[in-house]
Amino acid sequence: MHELTLNDLKSAIRDVPDFPIKGIVFKDITTLLRDGNLFAEAVDYMYDHFREKEIEVIAGIESRGFIFGTALAYKLNIGFVPIRKPGKLPAEKISEEYELEYGTDQLEIHRDAIKKGQRVLLVDDLLATGGTAQAAARLIEDLDGDLVGIAFLIELSFLNGRKALKDLDLISLIQYDSE
Amino acid sequence: MHELTLNDLKSAIRDVPDFPIKGIVFKDITTLLRDGNLFAEAVDYMYDHFREKEIEVIAGIESRGFIFGTALAYKLNIGFVPIRKPGKLPAEKISEEYELEYGTDQLEIHRDAIKKGQRVLLVDDLLATGGTAQAAARLIEDLDGDLVGIAFLIELSFLNGRKALKDLDLISLIQYDSE
């Protein structure tokens, strides 16, 4: 049972026009996070969906993916693996590239972060075109992890990022059908 | 009651020599995080210390401070406020500068992140010289928040960062007395 609905969560997201560049309306989650009940409910909705899926470890994408990923890992009593921007992880690692609007960027994971066959849940705050999540998914597959599902707080449905991540148990708590 | 001791936590930290630069031994926490029991115990040790301190919100410093900060916020059923590197926060914000070995850097917080008089716990993964935590503390004070305490996973005691943060309820779970 939840005291708050998914619409309550959505109402707490703040639209910030022209960030990071003119013409983009940024979905600011800090107005949800700072409210303890809203934050806990968001984590609990993710927990309810994945509690029976025998997840063994959560991978979160730097840095807003750490926010829901670690709280959910704590609730599930499982470990947390950070997927980071280049140059941040200290030990032996692998990397995957993904495309940005202009140019490319990379994500990295420690080579020993995930055991072969380990059941992994990927967590991030927002699904847009899916490029970042796809790169993170490839990292988990490169390590022979068993990527079971992906949880997002927000899904920008009109960008169809879900198509890029088919065959995965993908959930989002809040959807936007248009810009 | 804890199933694991603080020494168990310390044993899980990995030393990575010559990272980020030659001569530095980096304390890698990812080997602790990926173990669900170790991660949960670390959060629970922080929780035990602060559970009776009437903390109203947790502020975590990007990005490793998000890891323990959000899990602890979830456990305490309170909100979480991110303190971020420049250019990441979308809405109206304030900033504070801190010194690096060469040059300076900045931290930012949303102006509406903390209410006047709100009791705040600051969380980060590692206390070195204390410069970053001091800048974060100033941000909280700039907003008239009541900074009650600071929790670190690791304290590099030989750098005396604790002196820079006196008058605060400061805890660390793991200490290193020499390099």
Short mmCIF file of N, CA and C in Angstrom, two decimals, chain A:
data_model
loop_
_atom_site.label_atom_id
_atom_site.label_comp_id
_atom_site.label_asym_id
_atom_site.label_seq_id
_atom_site.Cartn_x
_atom_site.Cartn_y
_atom_site.Cartn_z
N MET A 1 0.83 -1.21 0.00
CA MET A 1 0.00 0.00 0.00
C MET A 1 0.87 1.27 0.00
N HIS A 2 0.46 2.21 -0.82
CA HIS A 2 1.19 3.47 -0.90
C HIS A 2 0.30 4.61 -0.45
N GLU A 3 0.85 5.49 0.37
CA GLU A 3 0.09 6.67 0.82
C GLU A 3 -0.02 7.69 -0.29
N LEU A 4 0.94 7.67 -1.20
CA LEU A 4 0.98 8.65 -2.27
C LEU A 4 0.84 7.95 -3.61
N THR A 5 0.22 8.63 -4.55
CA THR A 5 0.07 8.07 -5.89
C THR A 5 1.24 8.49 -6.78
N LEU A 6 1.33 7.85 -7.93
CA LEU A 6 2.36 8.24 -8.89
C LEU A 6 2.12 9.67 -9.38
N ASN A 7 0.85 10.08 -9.40
CA ASN A 7 0.56 11.48 -9.76
C ASN A 7 1.08 12.47 -8.72
N ASP A 8 1.06 12.05 -7.46
CA ASP A 8 1.67 12.90 -6.42
C ASP A 8 3.16 13.08 -6.69
N LEU A 9 3.81 12.00 -7.10
CA LEU A 9 5.24 12.10 -7.42
C LEU A 9 5.44 13.05 -8.59
N LYS A 10 4.61 12.87 -9.62
CA LYS A 10 4.76 13.71 -10.82
C LYS A 10 4.55 15.19 -10.50
N SER A 11 3.60 15.46 -9.61
CA SER A 11 3.32 16.86 -9.25
C SER A 11 4.51 17.54 -8.58
N ALA A 12 5.41 16.74 -8.02
CA ALA A 12 6.55 17.31 -7.30
C ALA A 12 7.74 17.62 -8.21
N ILE A 13 7.69 17.17 -9.46
CA ILE A 13 8.78 17.46 -10.40
C ILE A 13 8.66 18.92 -10.87
N ARG A 14 9.78 19.61 -10.88
CA ARG A 14 9.77 21.02 -11.29
C ARG A 14 10.26 21.17 -12.74
N ASP A 15 9.48 21.87 -13.55
CA ASP A 15 9.93 22.20 -14.90
C ASP A 15 10.83 23.44 -14.85
N VAL A 16 12.03 23.32 -15.39
CA VAL A 16 12.93 24.47 -15.48
C VAL A 16 13.19 24.76 -16.96
N PRO A 17 12.60 25.86 -17.46
CA PRO A 17 12.76 26.16 -18.89
C PRO A 17 14.19 26.58 -19.22
N ASP A 18 14.61 26.26 -20.46
CA ASP A 18 15.90 26.71 -20.99
C ASP A 18 17.09 26.21 -20.19
N PHE A 19 17.03 24.97 -19.71
CA PHE A 19 18.18 24.35 -19.06
C PHE A 19 18.32 22.94 -19.60
N PRO A 20 19.53 22.49 -19.93
CA PRO A 20 20.81 23.22 -19.87
C PRO A 20 21.01 24.20 -21.02
N ILE A 21 20.16 24.13 -22.06
CA ILE A 21 20.28 25.09 -23.15
C ILE A 21 18.89 25.60 -23.52
N LYS A 22 18.87 26.73 -24.20
CA LYS A 22 17.62 27.38 -24.59
C LYS A 22 16.73 26.40 -25.38
N GLY A 23 15.45 26.37 -25.00
CA GLY A 23 14.50 25.53 -25.73
C GLY A 23 14.24 24.19 -25.05
N ILE A 24 15.10 23.78 -24.12
CA ILE A 24 14.90 22.53 -23.38
C ILE A 24 14.19 22.85 -22.06
N VAL A 25 13.16 22.05 -21.76
CA VAL A 25 12.51 22.15 -20.44
C VAL A 25 13.05 21.02 -19.58
N PHE A 26 13.84 21.36 -18.57
CA PHE A 26 14.51 20.37 -17.73
C PHE A 26 13.56 19.88 -16.64
N LYS A 27 13.54 18.56 -16.45
CA LYS A 27 12.72 17.97 -15.39
C LYS A 27 13.59 17.88 -14.12
N ASP A 28 13.33 18.76 -13.19
CA ASP A 28 14.13 18.88 -11.97
C ASP A 28 13.55 17.98 -10.88
N ILE A 29 14.31 16.98 -10.48
CA ILE A 29 13.82 16.02 -9.48
C ILE A 29 14.14 16.45 -8.04
N THR A 30 14.92 17.54 -7.88
CA THR A 30 15.33 17.91 -6.51
C THR A 30 14.15 18.31 -5.64
N THR A 31 13.08 18.79 -6.28
CA THR A 31 11.89 19.17 -5.52
C THR A 31 11.11 17.95 -5.02
N LEU A 32 11.33 16.81 -5.63
CA LEU A 32 10.78 15.55 -5.11
C LEU A 32 11.70 14.99 -4.02
N LEU A 33 13.00 15.00 -4.29
CA LEU A 33 13.97 14.38 -3.37
C LEU A 33 13.95 15.00 -1.98
N ARG A 34 13.74 16.33 -1.93
CA ARG A 34 13.86 17.01 -0.63
C ARG A 34 12.69 16.71 0.29
N ASP A 35 11.66 16.06 -0.24
CA ASP A 35 10.51 15.66 0.58
C ASP A 35 10.65 14.18 0.93
N GLY A 36 10.82 13.89 2.20
CA GLY A 36 11.10 12.52 2.64
C GLY A 36 10.04 11.51 2.26
N ASN A 37 8.77 11.92 2.33
CA ASN A 37 7.69 10.99 1.98
C ASN A 37 7.68 10.67 0.49
N LEU A 38 7.86 11.70 -0.32
CA LEU A 38 7.87 11.51 -1.77
C LEU A 38 9.06 10.65 -2.18
N PHE A 39 10.22 10.94 -1.63
CA PHE A 39 11.41 10.18 -1.98
C PHE A 39 11.24 8.71 -1.60
N ALA A 40 10.78 8.47 -0.37
CA ALA A 40 10.61 7.08 0.09
C ALA A 40 9.57 6.34 -0.75
N GLU A 41 8.50 7.03 -1.11
CA GLU A 41 7.48 6.38 -1.93
C GLU A 41 8.02 6.00 -3.30
N ALA A 42 8.84 6.88 -3.87
CA ALA A 42 9.42 6.57 -5.18
C ALA A 42 10.28 5.31 -5.10
N VAL A 43 11.09 5.23 -4.07
CA VAL A 43 11.93 4.04 -3.88
C VAL A 43 11.04 2.81 -3.66
N ASP A 44 9.98 2.97 -2.88
CA ASP A 44 9.11 1.84 -2.56
C ASP A 44 8.34 1.34 -3.79
N TYR A 45 7.96 2.24 -4.68
CA TYR A 45 7.31 1.79 -5.93
C TYR A 45 8.27 0.93 -6.75
N MET A 46 9.53 1.34 -6.82
CA MET A 46 10.51 0.51 -7.54
C MET A 46 10.70 -0.83 -6.83
N TYR A 47 10.78 -0.76 -5.51
CA TYR A 47 10.94 -1.96 -4.70
C TYR A 47 9.81 -2.96 -4.95
N ASP A 48 8.58 -2.47 -4.94
CA ASP A 48 7.43 -3.35 -5.13
C ASP A 48 7.51 -4.10 -6.46
N HIS A 49 7.99 -3.41 -7.49
CA HIS A 49 8.04 -4.05 -8.80
C HIS A 49 9.13 -5.13 -8.87
N PHE A 50 10.24 -4.89 -8.20
CA PHE A 50 11.40 -5.78 -8.39
C PHE A 50 11.70 -6.70 -7.20
N ARG A 51 10.92 -6.61 -6.14
CA ARG A 51 11.23 -7.36 -4.93
C ARG A 51 11.24 -8.87 -5.14
N GLU A 52 10.41 -9.36 -6.07
CA GLU A 52 10.32 -10.81 -6.28
C GLU A 52 11.17 -11.27 -7.46
N LYS A 53 11.99 -10.39 -8.01
CA LYS A 53 12.72 -10.71 -9.23
C LYS A 53 14.13 -11.24 -8.96
N GLU A 54 14.42 -11.50 -7.70
CA GLU A 54 15.72 -12.08 -7.31
C GLU A 54 16.91 -11.29 -7.85
N ILE A 55 16.79 -9.98 -7.75
CA ILE A 55 17.90 -9.10 -8.13
C ILE A 55 19.05 -9.31 -7.13
N GLU A 56 20.27 -9.41 -7.64
CA GLU A 56 21.43 -9.64 -6.76
C GLU A 56 22.28 -8.39 -6.56
N VAL A 57 22.24 -7.48 -7.51
CA VAL A 57 23.03 -6.26 -7.38
C VAL A 57 22.38 -5.17 -8.23
N ILE A 58 22.51 -3.92 -7.78
CA ILE A 58 22.00 -2.78 -8.54
C ILE A 58 23.16 -2.00 -9.13
N ALA A 59 23.06 -1.67 -10.41
CA ALA A 59 24.02 -0.78 -11.05
C ALA A 59 23.34 0.57 -11.28
N GLY A 60 23.98 1.64 -10.86
CA GLY A 60 23.42 2.98 -11.01
C GLY A 60 24.35 3.85 -11.84
N ILE A 61 23.75 4.69 -12.68
CA ILE A 61 24.53 5.52 -13.60
C ILE A 61 24.78 6.89 -12.97
N GLU A 62 26.07 7.29 -12.94
CA GLU A 62 26.47 8.58 -12.37
C GLU A 62 25.72 9.74 -13.04
N SER A 63 25.32 10.76 -12.21
CA SER A 63 25.34 10.67 -10.77
C SER A 63 23.92 10.59 -10.21
N ARG A 64 22.90 10.97 -10.98
CA ARG A 64 21.55 10.91 -10.41
C ARG A 64 21.03 9.48 -10.29
N GLY A 65 21.63 8.55 -11.05
CA GLY A 65 21.27 7.15 -10.87
C GLY A 65 21.72 6.60 -9.53
N PHE A 66 22.70 7.25 -8.92
CA PHE A 66 23.13 6.83 -7.58
C PHE A 66 22.02 7.07 -6.56
N ILE A 67 21.22 8.10 -6.79
CA ILE A 67 20.25 8.55 -5.78
C ILE A 67 19.19 7.50 -5.52
N PHE A 68 18.57 7.00 -6.58
CA PHE A 68 17.56 5.96 -6.38
C PHE A 68 18.19 4.57 -6.29
N GLY A 69 19.30 4.38 -6.99
CA GLY A 69 19.94 3.07 -7.00
C GLY A 69 20.43 2.62 -5.64
N THR A 70 21.05 3.53 -4.89
CA THR A 70 21.59 3.12 -3.59
C THR A 70 20.50 2.93 -2.56
N ALA A 71 19.48 3.80 -2.58
CA ALA A 71 18.38 3.64 -1.62
C ALA A 71 17.65 2.32 -1.88
N LEU A 72 17.48 1.99 -3.15
CA LEU A 72 16.81 0.74 -3.49
C LEU A 72 17.69 -0.48 -3.14
N ALA A 73 18.99 -0.36 -3.36
CA ALA A 73 19.91 -1.44 -2.97
C ALA A 73 19.83 -1.67 -1.46
N TYR A 74 19.79 -0.58 -0.70
CA TYR A 74 19.68 -0.69 0.75
C TYR A 74 18.39 -1.42 1.14
N LYS A 75 17.29 -1.02 0.51
CA LYS A 75 15.99 -1.61 0.82
C LYS A 75 15.96 -3.11 0.45
N LEU A 76 16.61 -3.46 -0.64
CA LEU A 76 16.64 -4.86 -1.09
C LEU A 76 17.75 -5.66 -0.39
N ASN A 77 18.56 -4.96 0.39
CA ASN A 77 19.70 -5.56 1.09
C ASN A 77 20.67 -6.25 0.11
N ILE A 78 20.94 -5.55 -0.98
CA ILE A 78 21.90 -6.05 -1.96
C ILE A 78 22.94 -4.97 -2.23
N GLY A 79 23.99 -5.35 -2.97
CA GLY A 79 25.08 -4.42 -3.23
C GLY A 79 24.76 -3.42 -4.32
N PHE A 80 25.64 -2.42 -4.43
CA PHE A 80 25.48 -1.35 -5.42
C PHE A 80 26.78 -1.19 -6.21
N VAL A 81 26.64 -1.07 -7.52
CA VAL A 81 27.80 -0.90 -8.41
C VAL A 81 27.65 0.42 -9.17
N PRO A 82 28.62 1.33 -9.02
CA PRO A 82 28.54 2.58 -9.77
C PRO A 82 29.05 2.44 -11.20
N ILE A 83 28.28 2.97 -12.15
CA ILE A 83 28.72 3.12 -13.54
C ILE A 83 29.03 4.60 -13.71
N ARG A 84 30.30 4.89 -14.07
CA ARG A 84 30.75 6.27 -13.94
C ARG A 84 31.25 6.89 -15.24
N LYS A 85 31.38 8.20 -15.21
CA LYS A 85 32.00 8.96 -16.30
C LYS A 85 33.50 8.60 -16.37
N PRO A 86 34.12 8.84 -17.51
CA PRO A 86 35.53 8.45 -17.68
C PRO A 86 36.46 9.07 -16.62
N GLY A 87 37.42 8.25 -16.17
CA GLY A 87 38.47 8.76 -15.28
C GLY A 87 38.13 8.76 -13.81
N LYS A 88 36.93 8.34 -13.44
CA LYS A 88 36.53 8.38 -12.04
C LYS A 88 36.81 7.09 -11.29
N LEU A 89 36.71 5.96 -11.96
CA LEU A 89 36.90 4.68 -11.28
C LEU A 89 38.39 4.35 -11.22
N PRO A 90 38.88 3.94 -10.04
CA PRO A 90 40.32 3.81 -9.86
C PRO A 90 40.94 2.49 -10.34
N ALA A 91 40.19 1.41 -10.32
CA ALA A 91 40.78 0.08 -10.59
C ALA A 91 40.56 -0.33 -12.04
N GLU A 92 40.90 -1.57 -12.36
CA GLU A 92 40.80 -2.02 -13.75
C GLU A 92 39.35 -1.95 -14.23
N LYS A 93 39.14 -1.41 -15.42
CA LYS A 93 37.77 -1.13 -15.85
C LYS A 93 37.61 -1.32 -17.35
N ILE A 94 36.35 -1.35 -17.79
CA ILE A 94 36.02 -1.38 -19.20
C ILE A 94 35.12 -0.18 -19.50
N SER A 95 35.02 0.18 -20.77
CA SER A 95 34.21 1.35 -21.11
C SER A 95 33.36 1.09 -22.34
N GLU A 96 32.28 1.84 -22.46
CA GLU A 96 31.40 1.80 -23.63
C GLU A 96 31.07 3.23 -24.02
N GLU A 97 30.98 3.46 -25.32
CA GLU A 97 30.71 4.79 -25.85
C GLU A 97 29.21 4.94 -26.15
N TYR A 98 28.72 6.15 -26.03
CA TYR A 98 27.36 6.40 -26.49
C TYR A 98 27.31 7.78 -27.15
N GLU A 99 26.28 7.96 -27.98
CA GLU A 99 26.20 9.19 -28.77
C GLU A 99 25.43 10.27 -28.06
N LEU A 100 25.95 11.47 -28.15
CA LEU A 100 25.25 12.65 -27.70
C LEU A 100 24.73 13.39 -28.94
N GLU A 101 23.99 14.46 -28.71
CA GLU A 101 23.49 15.22 -29.86
C GLU A 101 24.66 15.66 -30.74
N TYR A 102 25.72 16.14 -30.08
CA TYR A 102 26.95 16.47 -30.81
C TYR A 102 28.09 15.70 -30.16
N GLY A 103 28.66 14.74 -30.89
CA GLY A 103 29.80 13.99 -30.36
C GLY A 103 29.41 12.75 -29.58
N THR A 104 30.35 12.24 -28.80
CA THR A 104 30.11 11.02 -28.04
C THR A 104 30.63 11.20 -26.61
N ASP A 105 30.17 10.31 -25.73
CA ASP A 105 30.71 10.27 -24.37
C ASP A 105 30.88 8.80 -24.00
N GLN A 106 31.44 8.54 -22.84
CA GLN A 106 31.69 7.16 -22.42
C GLN A 106 31.22 6.93 -21.00
N LEU A 107 30.92 5.66 -20.71
CA LEU A 107 30.66 5.21 -19.34
C LEU A 107 31.64 4.10 -19.03
N GLU A 108 31.98 3.97 -17.74
CA GLU A 108 32.94 2.94 -17.32
C GLU A 108 32.40 2.14 -16.15
N ILE A 109 32.89 0.92 -16.03
CA ILE A 109 32.55 0.05 -14.89
C ILE A 109 33.81 -0.74 -14.52
N HIS A 110 33.99 -1.01 -13.25
CA HIS A 110 35.10 -1.85 -12.83
C HIS A 110 34.93 -3.27 -13.38
N ARG A 111 36.03 -3.84 -13.82
CA ARG A 111 35.98 -5.18 -14.42
C ARG A 111 35.47 -6.23 -13.43
N ASP A 112 35.75 -6.03 -12.14
CA ASP A 112 35.33 -7.01 -11.13
C ASP A 112 34.04 -6.60 -10.41
N ALA A 113 33.29 -5.67 -11.01
CA ALA A 113 32.11 -5.13 -10.32
C ALA A 113 30.96 -6.13 -10.27
N ILE A 114 30.85 -6.94 -11.32
CA ILE A 114 29.72 -7.85 -11.45
C ILE A 114 30.24 -9.25 -11.74
N LYS A 115 29.67 -10.22 -11.05
CA LYS A 115 30.09 -11.62 -11.26
C LYS A 115 29.32 -12.20 -12.44
N LYS A 116 29.94 -13.17 -13.08
CA LYS A 116 29.30 -13.84 -14.21
C LYS A 116 27.93 -14.42 -13.79
N GLY A 117 26.90 -14.08 -14.54
CA GLY A 117 25.56 -14.61 -14.26
C GLY A 117 24.80 -13.88 -13.17
N GLN A 118 25.42 -12.91 -12.53
CA GLN A 118 24.76 -12.19 -11.45
C GLN A 118 23.56 -11.40 -12.01
N ARG A 119 22.45 -11.45 -11.28
CA ARG A 119 21.22 -10.79 -11.74
C ARG A 119 21.26 -9.31 -11.35
N VAL A 120 21.26 -8.46 -12.37
CA VAL A 120 21.51 -7.03 -12.19
C VAL A 120 20.26 -6.22 -12.53
N LEU A 121 19.97 -5.22 -11.71
CA LEU A 121 18.97 -4.20 -12.03
C LEU A 121 19.69 -2.89 -12.26
N LEU A 122 19.42 -2.25 -13.40
CA LEU A 122 20.01 -0.96 -13.73
C LEU A 122 19.04 0.14 -13.29
N VAL A 123 19.58 1.20 -12.70
CA VAL A 123 18.74 2.30 -12.22
C VAL A 123 19.29 3.64 -12.71
N ASP A 124 18.41 4.49 -13.21
CA ASP A 124 18.78 5.86 -13.53
C ASP A 124 17.58 6.76 -13.27
N ASP A 125 17.81 8.05 -13.29
CA ASP A 125 16.69 8.95 -12.95
C ASP A 125 15.75 9.17 -14.13
N LEU A 126 16.32 9.20 -15.36
CA LEU A 126 15.50 9.65 -16.49
C LEU A 126 15.84 8.89 -17.76
N LEU A 127 14.79 8.41 -18.45
CA LEU A 127 14.95 7.78 -19.76
C LEU A 127 14.57 8.78 -20.84
N ALA A 128 15.55 9.14 -21.67
CA ALA A 128 15.27 10.02 -22.81
C ALA A 128 15.36 9.17 -24.07
N THR A 129 16.41 9.30 -24.85
CA THR A 129 16.52 8.48 -26.08
C THR A 129 17.02 7.07 -25.77
N GLY A 130 17.54 6.85 -24.58
CA GLY A 130 17.98 5.52 -24.19
C GLY A 130 19.45 5.23 -24.47
N GLY A 131 20.17 6.19 -25.04
CA GLY A 131 21.57 5.96 -25.39
C GLY A 131 22.46 5.66 -24.18
N THR A 132 22.27 6.42 -23.13
CA THR A 132 23.07 6.20 -21.92
C THR A 132 22.77 4.84 -21.31
N ALA A 133 21.49 4.53 -21.20
CA ALA A 133 21.09 3.25 -20.60
C ALA A 133 21.58 2.08 -21.46
N GLN A 134 21.56 2.25 -22.78
CA GLN A 134 22.06 1.18 -23.65
C GLN A 134 23.55 0.93 -23.42
N ALA A 135 24.31 2.00 -23.29
CA ALA A 135 25.75 1.85 -23.02
C ALA A 135 25.97 1.16 -21.68
N ALA A 136 25.18 1.53 -20.67
CA ALA A 136 25.29 0.90 -19.36
C ALA A 136 24.92 -0.58 -19.45
N ALA A 137 23.89 -0.87 -20.23
CA ALA A 137 23.47 -2.27 -20.41
C ALA A 137 24.58 -3.07 -21.08
N ARG A 138 25.25 -2.49 -22.07
CA ARG A 138 26.36 -3.19 -22.74
C ARG A 138 27.49 -3.47 -21.76
N LEU A 139 27.76 -2.53 -20.86
CA LEU A 139 28.82 -2.76 -19.86
C LEU A 139 28.49 -3.98 -19.00
N ILE A 140 27.23 -4.07 -18.59
CA ILE A 140 26.81 -5.20 -17.74
C ILE A 140 26.92 -6.50 -18.53
N GLU A 141 26.54 -6.45 -19.81
CA GLU A 141 26.63 -7.65 -20.65
C GLU A 141 28.09 -8.00 -20.96
N ASP A 142 28.93 -7.00 -21.12
CA ASP A 142 30.37 -7.24 -21.33
C ASP A 142 30.97 -8.05 -20.18
N LEU A 143 30.42 -7.85 -18.98
CA LEU A 143 30.92 -8.57 -17.80
C LEU A 143 30.15 -9.86 -17.57
N ASP A 144 29.33 -10.26 -18.54
CA ASP A 144 28.51 -11.47 -18.44
C ASP A 144 27.52 -11.43 -17.28
N GLY A 145 27.13 -10.20 -16.87
CA GLY A 145 26.05 -10.07 -15.91
C GLY A 145 24.73 -10.37 -16.58
N ASP A 146 23.73 -10.73 -15.78
CA ASP A 146 22.40 -11.04 -16.30
C ASP A 146 21.51 -9.82 -16.01
N LEU A 147 21.41 -8.93 -17.01
CA LEU A 147 20.63 -7.70 -16.82
C LEU A 147 19.14 -8.04 -16.85
N VAL A 148 18.51 -7.94 -15.70
CA VAL A 148 17.12 -8.37 -15.56
C VAL A 148 16.15 -7.25 -15.88
N GLY A 149 16.46 -6.05 -15.44
CA GLY A 149 15.52 -4.97 -15.63
C GLY A 149 16.16 -3.61 -15.49
N ILE A 150 15.35 -2.58 -15.76
CA ILE A 150 15.79 -1.20 -15.64
C ILE A 150 14.67 -0.39 -14.99
N ALA A 151 15.04 0.42 -14.02
CA ALA A 151 14.08 1.29 -13.36
C ALA A 151 14.48 2.75 -13.54
N PHE A 152 13.51 3.55 -13.99
CA PHE A 152 13.71 4.99 -14.11
C PHE A 152 12.66 5.70 -13.26
N LEU A 153 13.03 6.84 -12.72
CA LEU A 153 12.01 7.68 -12.11
C LEU A 153 11.12 8.27 -13.20
N ILE A 154 11.75 8.83 -14.23
CA ILE A 154 11.04 9.57 -15.27
C ILE A 154 11.30 8.97 -16.64
N GLU A 155 10.25 8.91 -17.46
CA GLU A 155 10.39 8.47 -18.85
C GLU A 155 9.81 9.55 -19.77
N LEU A 156 10.65 10.06 -20.66
CA LEU A 156 10.17 11.00 -21.69
C LEU A 156 9.66 10.15 -22.85
N SER A 157 8.40 9.72 -22.72
CA SER A 157 7.85 8.70 -23.62
C SER A 157 7.93 9.11 -25.09
N PHE A 158 7.80 10.41 -25.35
CA PHE A 158 7.77 10.89 -26.75
C PHE A 158 9.10 10.70 -27.45
N LEU A 159 10.16 10.38 -26.72
CA LEU A 159 11.47 10.14 -27.34
C LEU A 159 11.70 8.66 -27.65
N ASN A 160 10.75 7.81 -27.25
CA ASN A 160 10.80 6.38 -27.61
C ASN A 160 12.05 5.64 -27.16
N GLY A 161 12.66 6.08 -26.07
CA GLY A 161 13.87 5.41 -25.57
C GLY A 161 13.61 3.96 -25.21
N ARG A 162 12.38 3.64 -24.86
CA ARG A 162 12.00 2.28 -24.47
C ARG A 162 12.29 1.27 -25.60
N LYS A 163 12.13 1.74 -26.86
CA LYS A 163 12.38 0.85 -27.99
C LYS A 163 13.82 0.35 -28.03
N ALA A 164 14.74 1.19 -27.59
CA ALA A 164 16.16 0.84 -27.61
C ALA A 164 16.51 -0.19 -26.53
N LEU A 165 15.57 -0.43 -25.61
CA LEU A 165 15.86 -1.29 -24.46
C LEU A 165 14.86 -2.44 -24.36
N LYS A 166 14.40 -2.89 -25.52
CA LYS A 166 13.37 -3.92 -25.50
C LYS A 166 13.93 -5.23 -24.93
N ASP A 167 13.01 -6.12 -24.57
CA ASP A 167 13.35 -7.41 -23.94
C ASP A 167 13.80 -7.26 -22.49
N LEU A 168 13.75 -6.04 -21.95
CA LEU A 168 14.08 -5.85 -20.55
C LEU A 168 12.82 -5.48 -19.78
N ASP A 169 12.80 -5.84 -18.51
CA ASP A 169 11.71 -5.46 -17.63
C ASP A 169 11.94 -4.00 -17.24
N LEU A 170 11.37 -3.09 -18.00
CA LEU A 170 11.64 -1.66 -17.85
C LEU A 170 10.45 -0.96 -17.21
N ILE A 171 10.71 -0.27 -16.09
CA ILE A 171 9.63 0.52 -15.47
C ILE A 171 10.05 1.98 -15.33
N SER A 172 9.05 2.85 -15.39
CA SER A 172 9.25 4.26 -15.02
C SER A 172 8.07 4.65 -14.17
N LEU A 173 8.30 5.53 -13.20
CA LEU A 173 7.22 5.93 -12.30
C LEU A 173 6.43 7.12 -12.83
N ILE A 174 7.08 7.93 -13.65
CA ILE A 174 6.48 9.17 -14.16
C ILE A 174 6.75 9.24 -15.65
N GLN A 175 5.69 9.50 -16.41
CA GLN A 175 5.87 9.60 -17.87
C GLN A 175 5.43 10.97 -18.38
N TYR A 176 6.11 11.43 -19.43
CA TYR A 176 5.70 12.63 -20.15
C TYR A 176 5.48 12.26 -21.61
N ASP A 177 4.28 12.55 -22.11
CA ASP A 177 3.92 12.15 -23.47
C ASP A 177 4.29 13.19 -24.52
N SER A 178 4.62 14.40 -24.05
CA SER A 178 5.04 15.44 -24.99
C SER A 178 6.01 16.38 -24.27
N GLU A 179 6.67 17.21 -25.04
CA GLU A 179 7.68 18.12 -24.47
C GLU A 179 7.08 19.14 -23.54
#
